PDB file of C-alpha atoms in Angstrom:
ATOM      1  CA  UNK Z 300      42.207 -90.054-201.263  1.00 62.00           C
ATOM      2  CA  UNK Z 301      45.689 -91.246-202.126  1.00 72.00           C
ATOM      3  CA  UNK Z 302      48.120 -89.429-204.430  1.00 74.00           C
ATOM      4  CA  UNK Z 303      47.676 -91.948-207.278  1.00 65.00           C
ATOM      5  CA  UNK Z 304      43.933 -91.278-207.339  1.00 68.00           C
ATOM      6  CA  UNK Z 305      44.523 -87.523-207.171  1.00 75.00           C
ATOM      7  CA  UNK Z 306      46.883 -87.834-210.144  1.00 79.00           C
ATOM      8  CA  UNK Z 307      44.248 -89.876-211.995  1.00 82.00           C
ATOM      9  CA  UNK Z 308      41.509 -87.291-211.520  1.00 90.00           C
ATOM     10  CA  UNK Z 309      43.767 -84.247-212.073  1.00 94.00           C
ATOM     11  CA  UNK Z 310      42.931 -83.894-215.808  1.00 96.00           C
ATOM     12  CA  UNK Z 311      39.200 -84.060-215.055  1.00 97.00           C
ATOM     13  CA  UNK Z 312      39.532 -81.509-212.254  1.00 97.00           C
ATOM     14  CA  UNK Z 313      41.365 -79.134-214.594  1.00 98.00           C
ATOM     15  CA  UNK Z 314      38.625 -79.606-217.207  1.00 98.00           C
ATOM     16  CA  UNK Z 315      35.965 -78.867-214.573  1.00 98.00           C
ATOM     17  CA  UNK Z 316      37.824 -75.707-213.550  1.00 98.00           C
ATOM     18  CA  UNK Z 317      38.175 -74.652-217.199  1.00 98.00           C
ATOM     19  CA  UNK Z 318      34.470 -75.257-217.871  1.00 97.00           C
ATOM     20  CA  UNK Z 319      33.461 -73.253-214.799  1.00 97.00           C
ATOM     21  CA  UNK Z 320      35.822 -70.377-215.723  1.00 97.00           C
ATOM     22  CA  UNK Z 321      34.343 -70.343-219.227  1.00 95.00           C
ATOM     23  CA  UNK Z 322      30.741 -70.534-217.975  1.00 95.00           C
ATOM     24  CA  UNK Z 323      31.280 -67.791-215.399  1.00 95.00           C
ATOM     25  CA  UNK Z 324      33.476 -65.578-217.598  1.00 93.00           C
ATOM     26  CA  UNK Z 325      32.774 -62.960-220.202  1.00 85.00           C
ATOM     27  CA  UNK Z 326      30.547 -64.141-222.997  1.00 77.00           C
ATOM     28  CA  UNK Z 327      32.268 -64.779-226.291  1.00 74.00           C
ATOM     29  CA  UNK Z 328      30.536 -63.928-229.574  1.00 68.00           C
ATOM     30  CA  UNK Z 329      27.821 -66.530-230.354  1.00 68.00           C
ATOM     31  CA  UNK Z 330      29.751 -68.773-232.732  1.00 83.00           C
ATOM     32  CA  UNK Z 331      32.839 -68.832-230.516  1.00 87.00           C
ATOM     33  CA  UNK Z 332      30.677 -69.640-227.492  1.00 91.00           C
ATOM     34  CA  UNK Z 333      29.166 -72.629-229.309  1.00 92.00           C
ATOM     35  CA  UNK Z 334      32.610 -73.933-230.283  1.00 92.00           C
ATOM     36  CA  UNK Z 335      33.886 -73.489-226.721  1.00 94.00           C
ATOM     37  CA  UNK Z 336      30.870 -75.331-225.299  1.00 95.00           C
ATOM     38  CA  UNK Z 337      31.416 -78.225-227.692  1.00 96.00           C
ATOM     39  CA  UNK Z 338      35.090 -78.565-226.776  1.00 97.00           C
ATOM     40  CA  UNK Z 339      34.487 -78.341-223.032  1.00 97.00           C
ATOM     41  CA  UNK Z 340      31.677 -80.875-223.083  1.00 98.00           C
ATOM     42  CA  UNK Z 341      33.522 -83.387-225.263  1.00 98.00           C
ATOM     43  CA  UNK Z 342      36.543 -83.273-222.947  1.00 98.00           C
ATOM     44  CA  UNK Z 343      34.469 -83.511-219.757  1.00 98.00           C
ATOM     45  CA  UNK Z 344      32.347 -86.369-221.080  1.00 98.00           C
ATOM     46  CA  UNK Z 345      35.372 -88.413-222.141  1.00 97.00           C
ATOM     47  CA  UNK Z 346      37.201 -87.825-218.860  1.00 97.00           C
ATOM     48  CA  UNK Z 347      34.135 -88.539-216.696  1.00 97.00           C
ATOM     49  CA  UNK Z 348      34.038 -92.061-218.116  1.00 95.00           C
ATOM     50  CA  UNK Z 349      37.271 -92.753-216.212  1.00 93.00           C
ATOM     51  CA  UNK Z 350      36.329 -91.289-212.840  1.00 94.00           C
ATOM     52  CA  UNK Z 351      37.004 -93.832-210.079  1.00 90.00           C
ATOM     53  CA  UNK Z 352      34.150 -95.221-208.037  1.00 85.00           C
ATOM     54  CA  UNK Z 353      33.879 -93.850-204.528  1.00 77.00           C
ATOM     55  CA  UNK Z 354      31.702 -95.010-201.654  1.00 74.00           C
ATOM     56  CA  UNK Z 355      31.111 -92.082-199.374  1.00 71.00           C
ATOM     57  CA  UNK Z 356      28.486 -89.603-198.341  1.00 64.00           C
ATOM     58  CA  UNK Z 357      27.256 -86.787-200.557  1.00 61.00           C
ATOM     59  CA  UNK Z 358      29.369 -84.244-198.729  1.00 61.00           C
ATOM     60  CA  UNK Z 359      28.456 -80.923-197.262  1.00 63.00           C
ATOM     61  CA  UNK Z 360      25.074 -79.488-198.251  1.00 71.00           C
ATOM     62  CA  UNK Z 361      26.696 -76.053-198.053  1.00 69.00           C
ATOM     63  CA  UNK Z 362      28.515 -76.967-201.287  1.00 75.00           C
ATOM     64  CA  UNK Z 363      25.228 -77.011-203.201  1.00 88.00           C
ATOM     65  CA  UNK Z 364      24.724 -74.329-205.820  1.00 92.00           C
ATOM     66  CA  UNK Z 365      21.778 -72.033-205.095  1.00 93.00           C
ATOM     67  CA  UNK Z 366      18.802 -71.815-207.399  1.00 95.00           C
ATOM     68  CA  UNK Z 367      19.598 -68.125-207.879  1.00 96.00           C
ATOM     69  CA  UNK Z 368      23.112 -68.946-209.116  1.00 95.00           C
ATOM     70  CA  UNK Z 369      21.694 -71.617-211.433  1.00 96.00           C
ATOM     71  CA  UNK Z 370      19.091 -69.144-212.763  1.00 96.00           C
ATOM     72  CA  UNK Z 371      21.785 -66.582-213.519  1.00 95.00           C
ATOM     73  CA  UNK Z 372      23.756 -69.210-215.423  1.00 95.00           C
ATOM     74  CA  UNK Z 373      20.621 -70.318-217.305  1.00 96.00           C
ATOM     75  CA  UNK Z 374      20.030 -66.706-218.341  1.00 94.00           C
ATOM     76  CA  UNK Z 375      23.662 -66.340-219.526  1.00 93.00           C
ATOM     77  CA  UNK Z 376      23.437 -69.473-221.642  1.00 93.00           C
ATOM     78  CA  UNK Z 377      20.098 -68.305-223.025  1.00 93.00           C
ATOM     79  CA  UNK Z 378      22.107 -65.805-225.109  1.00 90.00           C
ATOM     80  CA  UNK Z 379      23.558 -68.623-227.243  1.00 92.00           C
ATOM     81  CA  UNK Z 380      22.414 -68.839-230.882  1.00 91.00           C
ATOM     82  CA  UNK Z 381      20.550 -72.099-230.114  1.00 92.00           C
ATOM     83  CA  UNK Z 382      18.029 -72.612-227.352  1.00 92.00           C
ATOM     84  CA  UNK Z 383      15.296 -75.210-227.737  1.00 93.00           C
ATOM     85  CA  UNK Z 384      15.763 -78.394-229.748  1.00 91.00           C
ATOM     86  CA  UNK Z 385      13.932 -81.664-230.250  1.00 89.00           C
ATOM     87  CA  UNK Z 386      15.056 -85.140-229.317  1.00 86.00           C
ATOM     88  CA  UNK Z 387      13.507 -88.566-229.193  1.00 78.00           C
ATOM     89  CA  UNK Z 388      11.437 -89.307-226.128  1.00 76.00           C
ATOM     90  CA  UNK Z 389      12.624 -92.936-226.285  1.00 76.00           C
ATOM     91  CA  UNK Z 390      15.896 -93.154-228.261  1.00 78.00           C
ATOM     92  CA  UNK Z 391      16.133 -96.959-227.947  1.00 77.00           C
ATOM     93  CA  UNK Z 392      12.602 -97.515-229.234  1.00 81.00           C
ATOM     94  CA  UNK Z 393      12.821 -97.171-233.012  1.00 83.00           C
ATOM     95  CA  UNK Z 394       9.050 -97.260-233.379  1.00 81.00           C
ATOM     96  CA  UNK Z 395       8.573 -94.300-231.016  1.00 79.00           C
ATOM     97  CA  UNK Z 396       7.856 -91.190-233.020  1.00 80.00           C
ATOM     98  CA  UNK Z 397       7.340 -89.068-229.924  1.00 84.00           C
ATOM     99  CA  UNK Z 398       9.738 -86.183-229.393  1.00 83.00           C
ATOM    100  CA  UNK Z 399      10.416 -83.911-226.476  1.00 85.00           C
ATOM    101  CA  UNK Z 400      11.876 -80.439-226.251  1.00 91.00           C
ATOM    102  CA  UNK Z 401      15.326 -79.893-224.830  1.00 91.00           C
ATOM    103  CA  UNK Z 402      16.956 -76.585-223.956  1.00 95.00           C
ATOM    104  CA  UNK Z 403      20.675 -75.971-224.443  1.00 96.00           C
ATOM    105  CA  UNK Z 404      20.723 -73.279-221.741  1.00 96.00           C
ATOM    106  CA  UNK Z 405      19.166 -75.737-219.286  1.00 97.00           C
ATOM    107  CA  UNK Z 406      21.667 -78.436-220.289  1.00 97.00           C
ATOM    108  CA  UNK Z 407      24.673 -76.184-219.765  1.00 97.00           C
ATOM    109  CA  UNK Z 408      23.357 -74.641-216.535  1.00 98.00           C
ATOM    110  CA  UNK Z 409      22.629 -78.084-215.067  1.00 98.00           C
ATOM    111  CA  UNK Z 410      26.077 -79.355-216.053  1.00 98.00           C
ATOM    112  CA  UNK Z 411      27.660 -76.266-214.509  1.00 98.00           C
ATOM    113  CA  UNK Z 412      25.670 -76.758-211.269  1.00 97.00           C
ATOM    114  CA  UNK Z 413      26.725 -80.402-210.877  1.00 97.00           C
ATOM    115  CA  UNK Z 414      30.371 -79.692-211.705  1.00 98.00           C
ATOM    116  CA  UNK Z 415      30.510 -76.592-209.512  1.00 97.00           C
ATOM    117  CA  UNK Z 416      29.050 -78.500-206.550  1.00 95.00           C
ATOM    118  CA  UNK Z 417      31.800 -81.123-206.833  1.00 95.00           C
ATOM    119  CA  UNK Z 418      34.450 -78.450-207.239  1.00 96.00           C
ATOM    120  CA  UNK Z 419      33.266 -76.756-204.045  1.00 95.00           C
ATOM    121  CA  UNK Z 420      33.500 -80.108-202.236  1.00 93.00           C
ATOM    122  CA  UNK Z 421      37.008 -80.673-203.603  1.00 94.00           C
ATOM    123  CA  UNK Z 422      38.213 -77.191-202.721  1.00 94.00           C
ATOM    124  CA  UNK Z 423      36.705 -77.639-199.249  1.00 92.00           C
ATOM    125  CA  UNK Z 424      38.956 -80.646-198.668  1.00 90.00           C
ATOM    126  CA  UNK Z 425      36.456 -83.418-199.419  1.00 88.00           C
ATOM    127  CA  UNK Z 426      37.962 -84.992-202.540  1.00 89.00           C
ATOM    128  CA  UNK Z 427      36.208 -88.355-202.109  1.00 89.00           C
ATOM    129  CA  UNK Z 428      32.804 -86.668-201.901  1.00 90.00           C
ATOM    130  CA  UNK Z 429      33.662 -84.544-204.956  1.00 92.00           C
ATOM    131  CA  UNK Z 430      34.569 -87.591-207.063  1.00 93.00           C
ATOM    132  CA  UNK Z 431      31.506 -89.459-205.793  1.00 92.00           C
ATOM    133  CA  UNK Z 432      29.295 -86.489-206.684  1.00 92.00           C
ATOM    134  CA  UNK Z 433      30.798 -85.968-210.155  1.00 95.00           C
ATOM    135  CA  UNK Z 434      30.643 -89.662-211.065  1.00 95.00           C
ATOM    136  CA  UNK Z 435      27.168 -90.324-209.639  1.00 93.00           C
ATOM    137  CA  UNK Z 436      25.687 -87.202-211.208  1.00 94.00           C
ATOM    138  CA  UNK Z 437      27.401 -87.980-214.509  1.00 97.00           C
ATOM    139  CA  UNK Z 438      25.552 -91.297-214.527  1.00 95.00           C
ATOM    140  CA  UNK Z 439      22.174 -90.009-213.337  1.00 95.00           C
ATOM    141  CA  UNK Z 440      22.074 -86.400-214.547  1.00 96.00           C
ATOM    142  CA  UNK Z 441      24.731 -84.269-216.189  1.00 97.00           C
ATOM    143  CA  UNK Z 442      25.970 -87.000-218.542  1.00 97.00           C
ATOM    144  CA  UNK Z 443      22.601 -87.041-220.312  1.00 96.00           C
ATOM    145  CA  UNK Z 444      22.577 -83.255-220.519  1.00 97.00           C
ATOM    146  CA  UNK Z 445      26.109 -83.322-221.954  1.00 98.00           C
ATOM    147  CA  UNK Z 446      25.224 -85.985-224.546  1.00 97.00           C
ATOM    148  CA  UNK Z 447      22.149 -84.049-225.671  1.00 96.00           C
ATOM    149  CA  UNK Z 448      24.043 -80.766-225.770  1.00 97.00           C
ATOM    150  CA  UNK Z 449      26.904 -82.320-227.751  1.00 97.00           C
ATOM    151  CA  UNK Z 450      24.437 -83.664-230.298  1.00 95.00           C
ATOM    152  CA  UNK Z 451      22.869 -80.225-230.749  1.00 96.00           C
ATOM    153  CA  UNK Z 452      26.245 -78.464-230.863  1.00 95.00           C
ATOM    154  CA  UNK Z 453      27.510 -80.922-233.478  1.00 94.00           C
ATOM    155  CA  UNK Z 454      24.338 -80.500-235.554  1.00 94.00           C
ATOM    156  CA  UNK Z 455      24.710 -76.712-235.325  1.00 92.00           C
ATOM    157  CA  UNK Z 456      28.395 -76.882-236.326  1.00 91.00           C
ATOM    158  CA  UNK Z 457      27.639 -79.026-239.394  1.00 89.00           C
ATOM    159  CA  UNK Z 458      25.270 -76.379-240.699  1.00 86.00           C
ATOM    160  CA  UNK Z 459      27.603 -73.398-240.415  1.00 85.00           C
ATOM    161  CA  UNK Z 460      28.689 -71.828-243.693  1.00 83.00           C
ATOM    162  CA  UNK Z 461      32.345 -72.430-244.439  1.00 77.00           C
ATOM    163  CA  UNK Z 462      34.857 -72.449-247.173  1.00 71.00           C
ATOM    164  CA  UNK Z 463      37.008 -75.515-247.706  1.00 65.00           C
ATOM    165  CA  UNK Z 464      39.917 -73.742-249.397  1.00 60.00           C
TER     166      UNK Z 464
END
């Protein structure tokens, strides 16, 4: 990967590192954790839209995050003030009244797993595979989790008591 591309992805990489530090760090009080999640996800989502396309292999399987690590992260995020939520089963079909249940802890743990995998590839010297992984999984997986989580986090934020003085 050339230096121009590295410079282009640098803000996204820093956002990935910040998200992973937050996810793996000490838990903040519930409200602060929700605000932090919202900020991280909004930044990551916006920056992922500009990730360059890469044609390469998936990288080293050793970079994959274990199910045990994912489970620990899922449990951590389960302490948030919101867990399960509803969303449309077919958001583009206005006549569909069917809903499905989402889980904020699952959303955040899945996002963390996909981002962490790419970060491990990057730190292992395989930047092209990292960008390929982040972009591809944004399109097919973690982008949907982030969009759903952002919707729930925004809904939660709108309903918090506040003073406007």
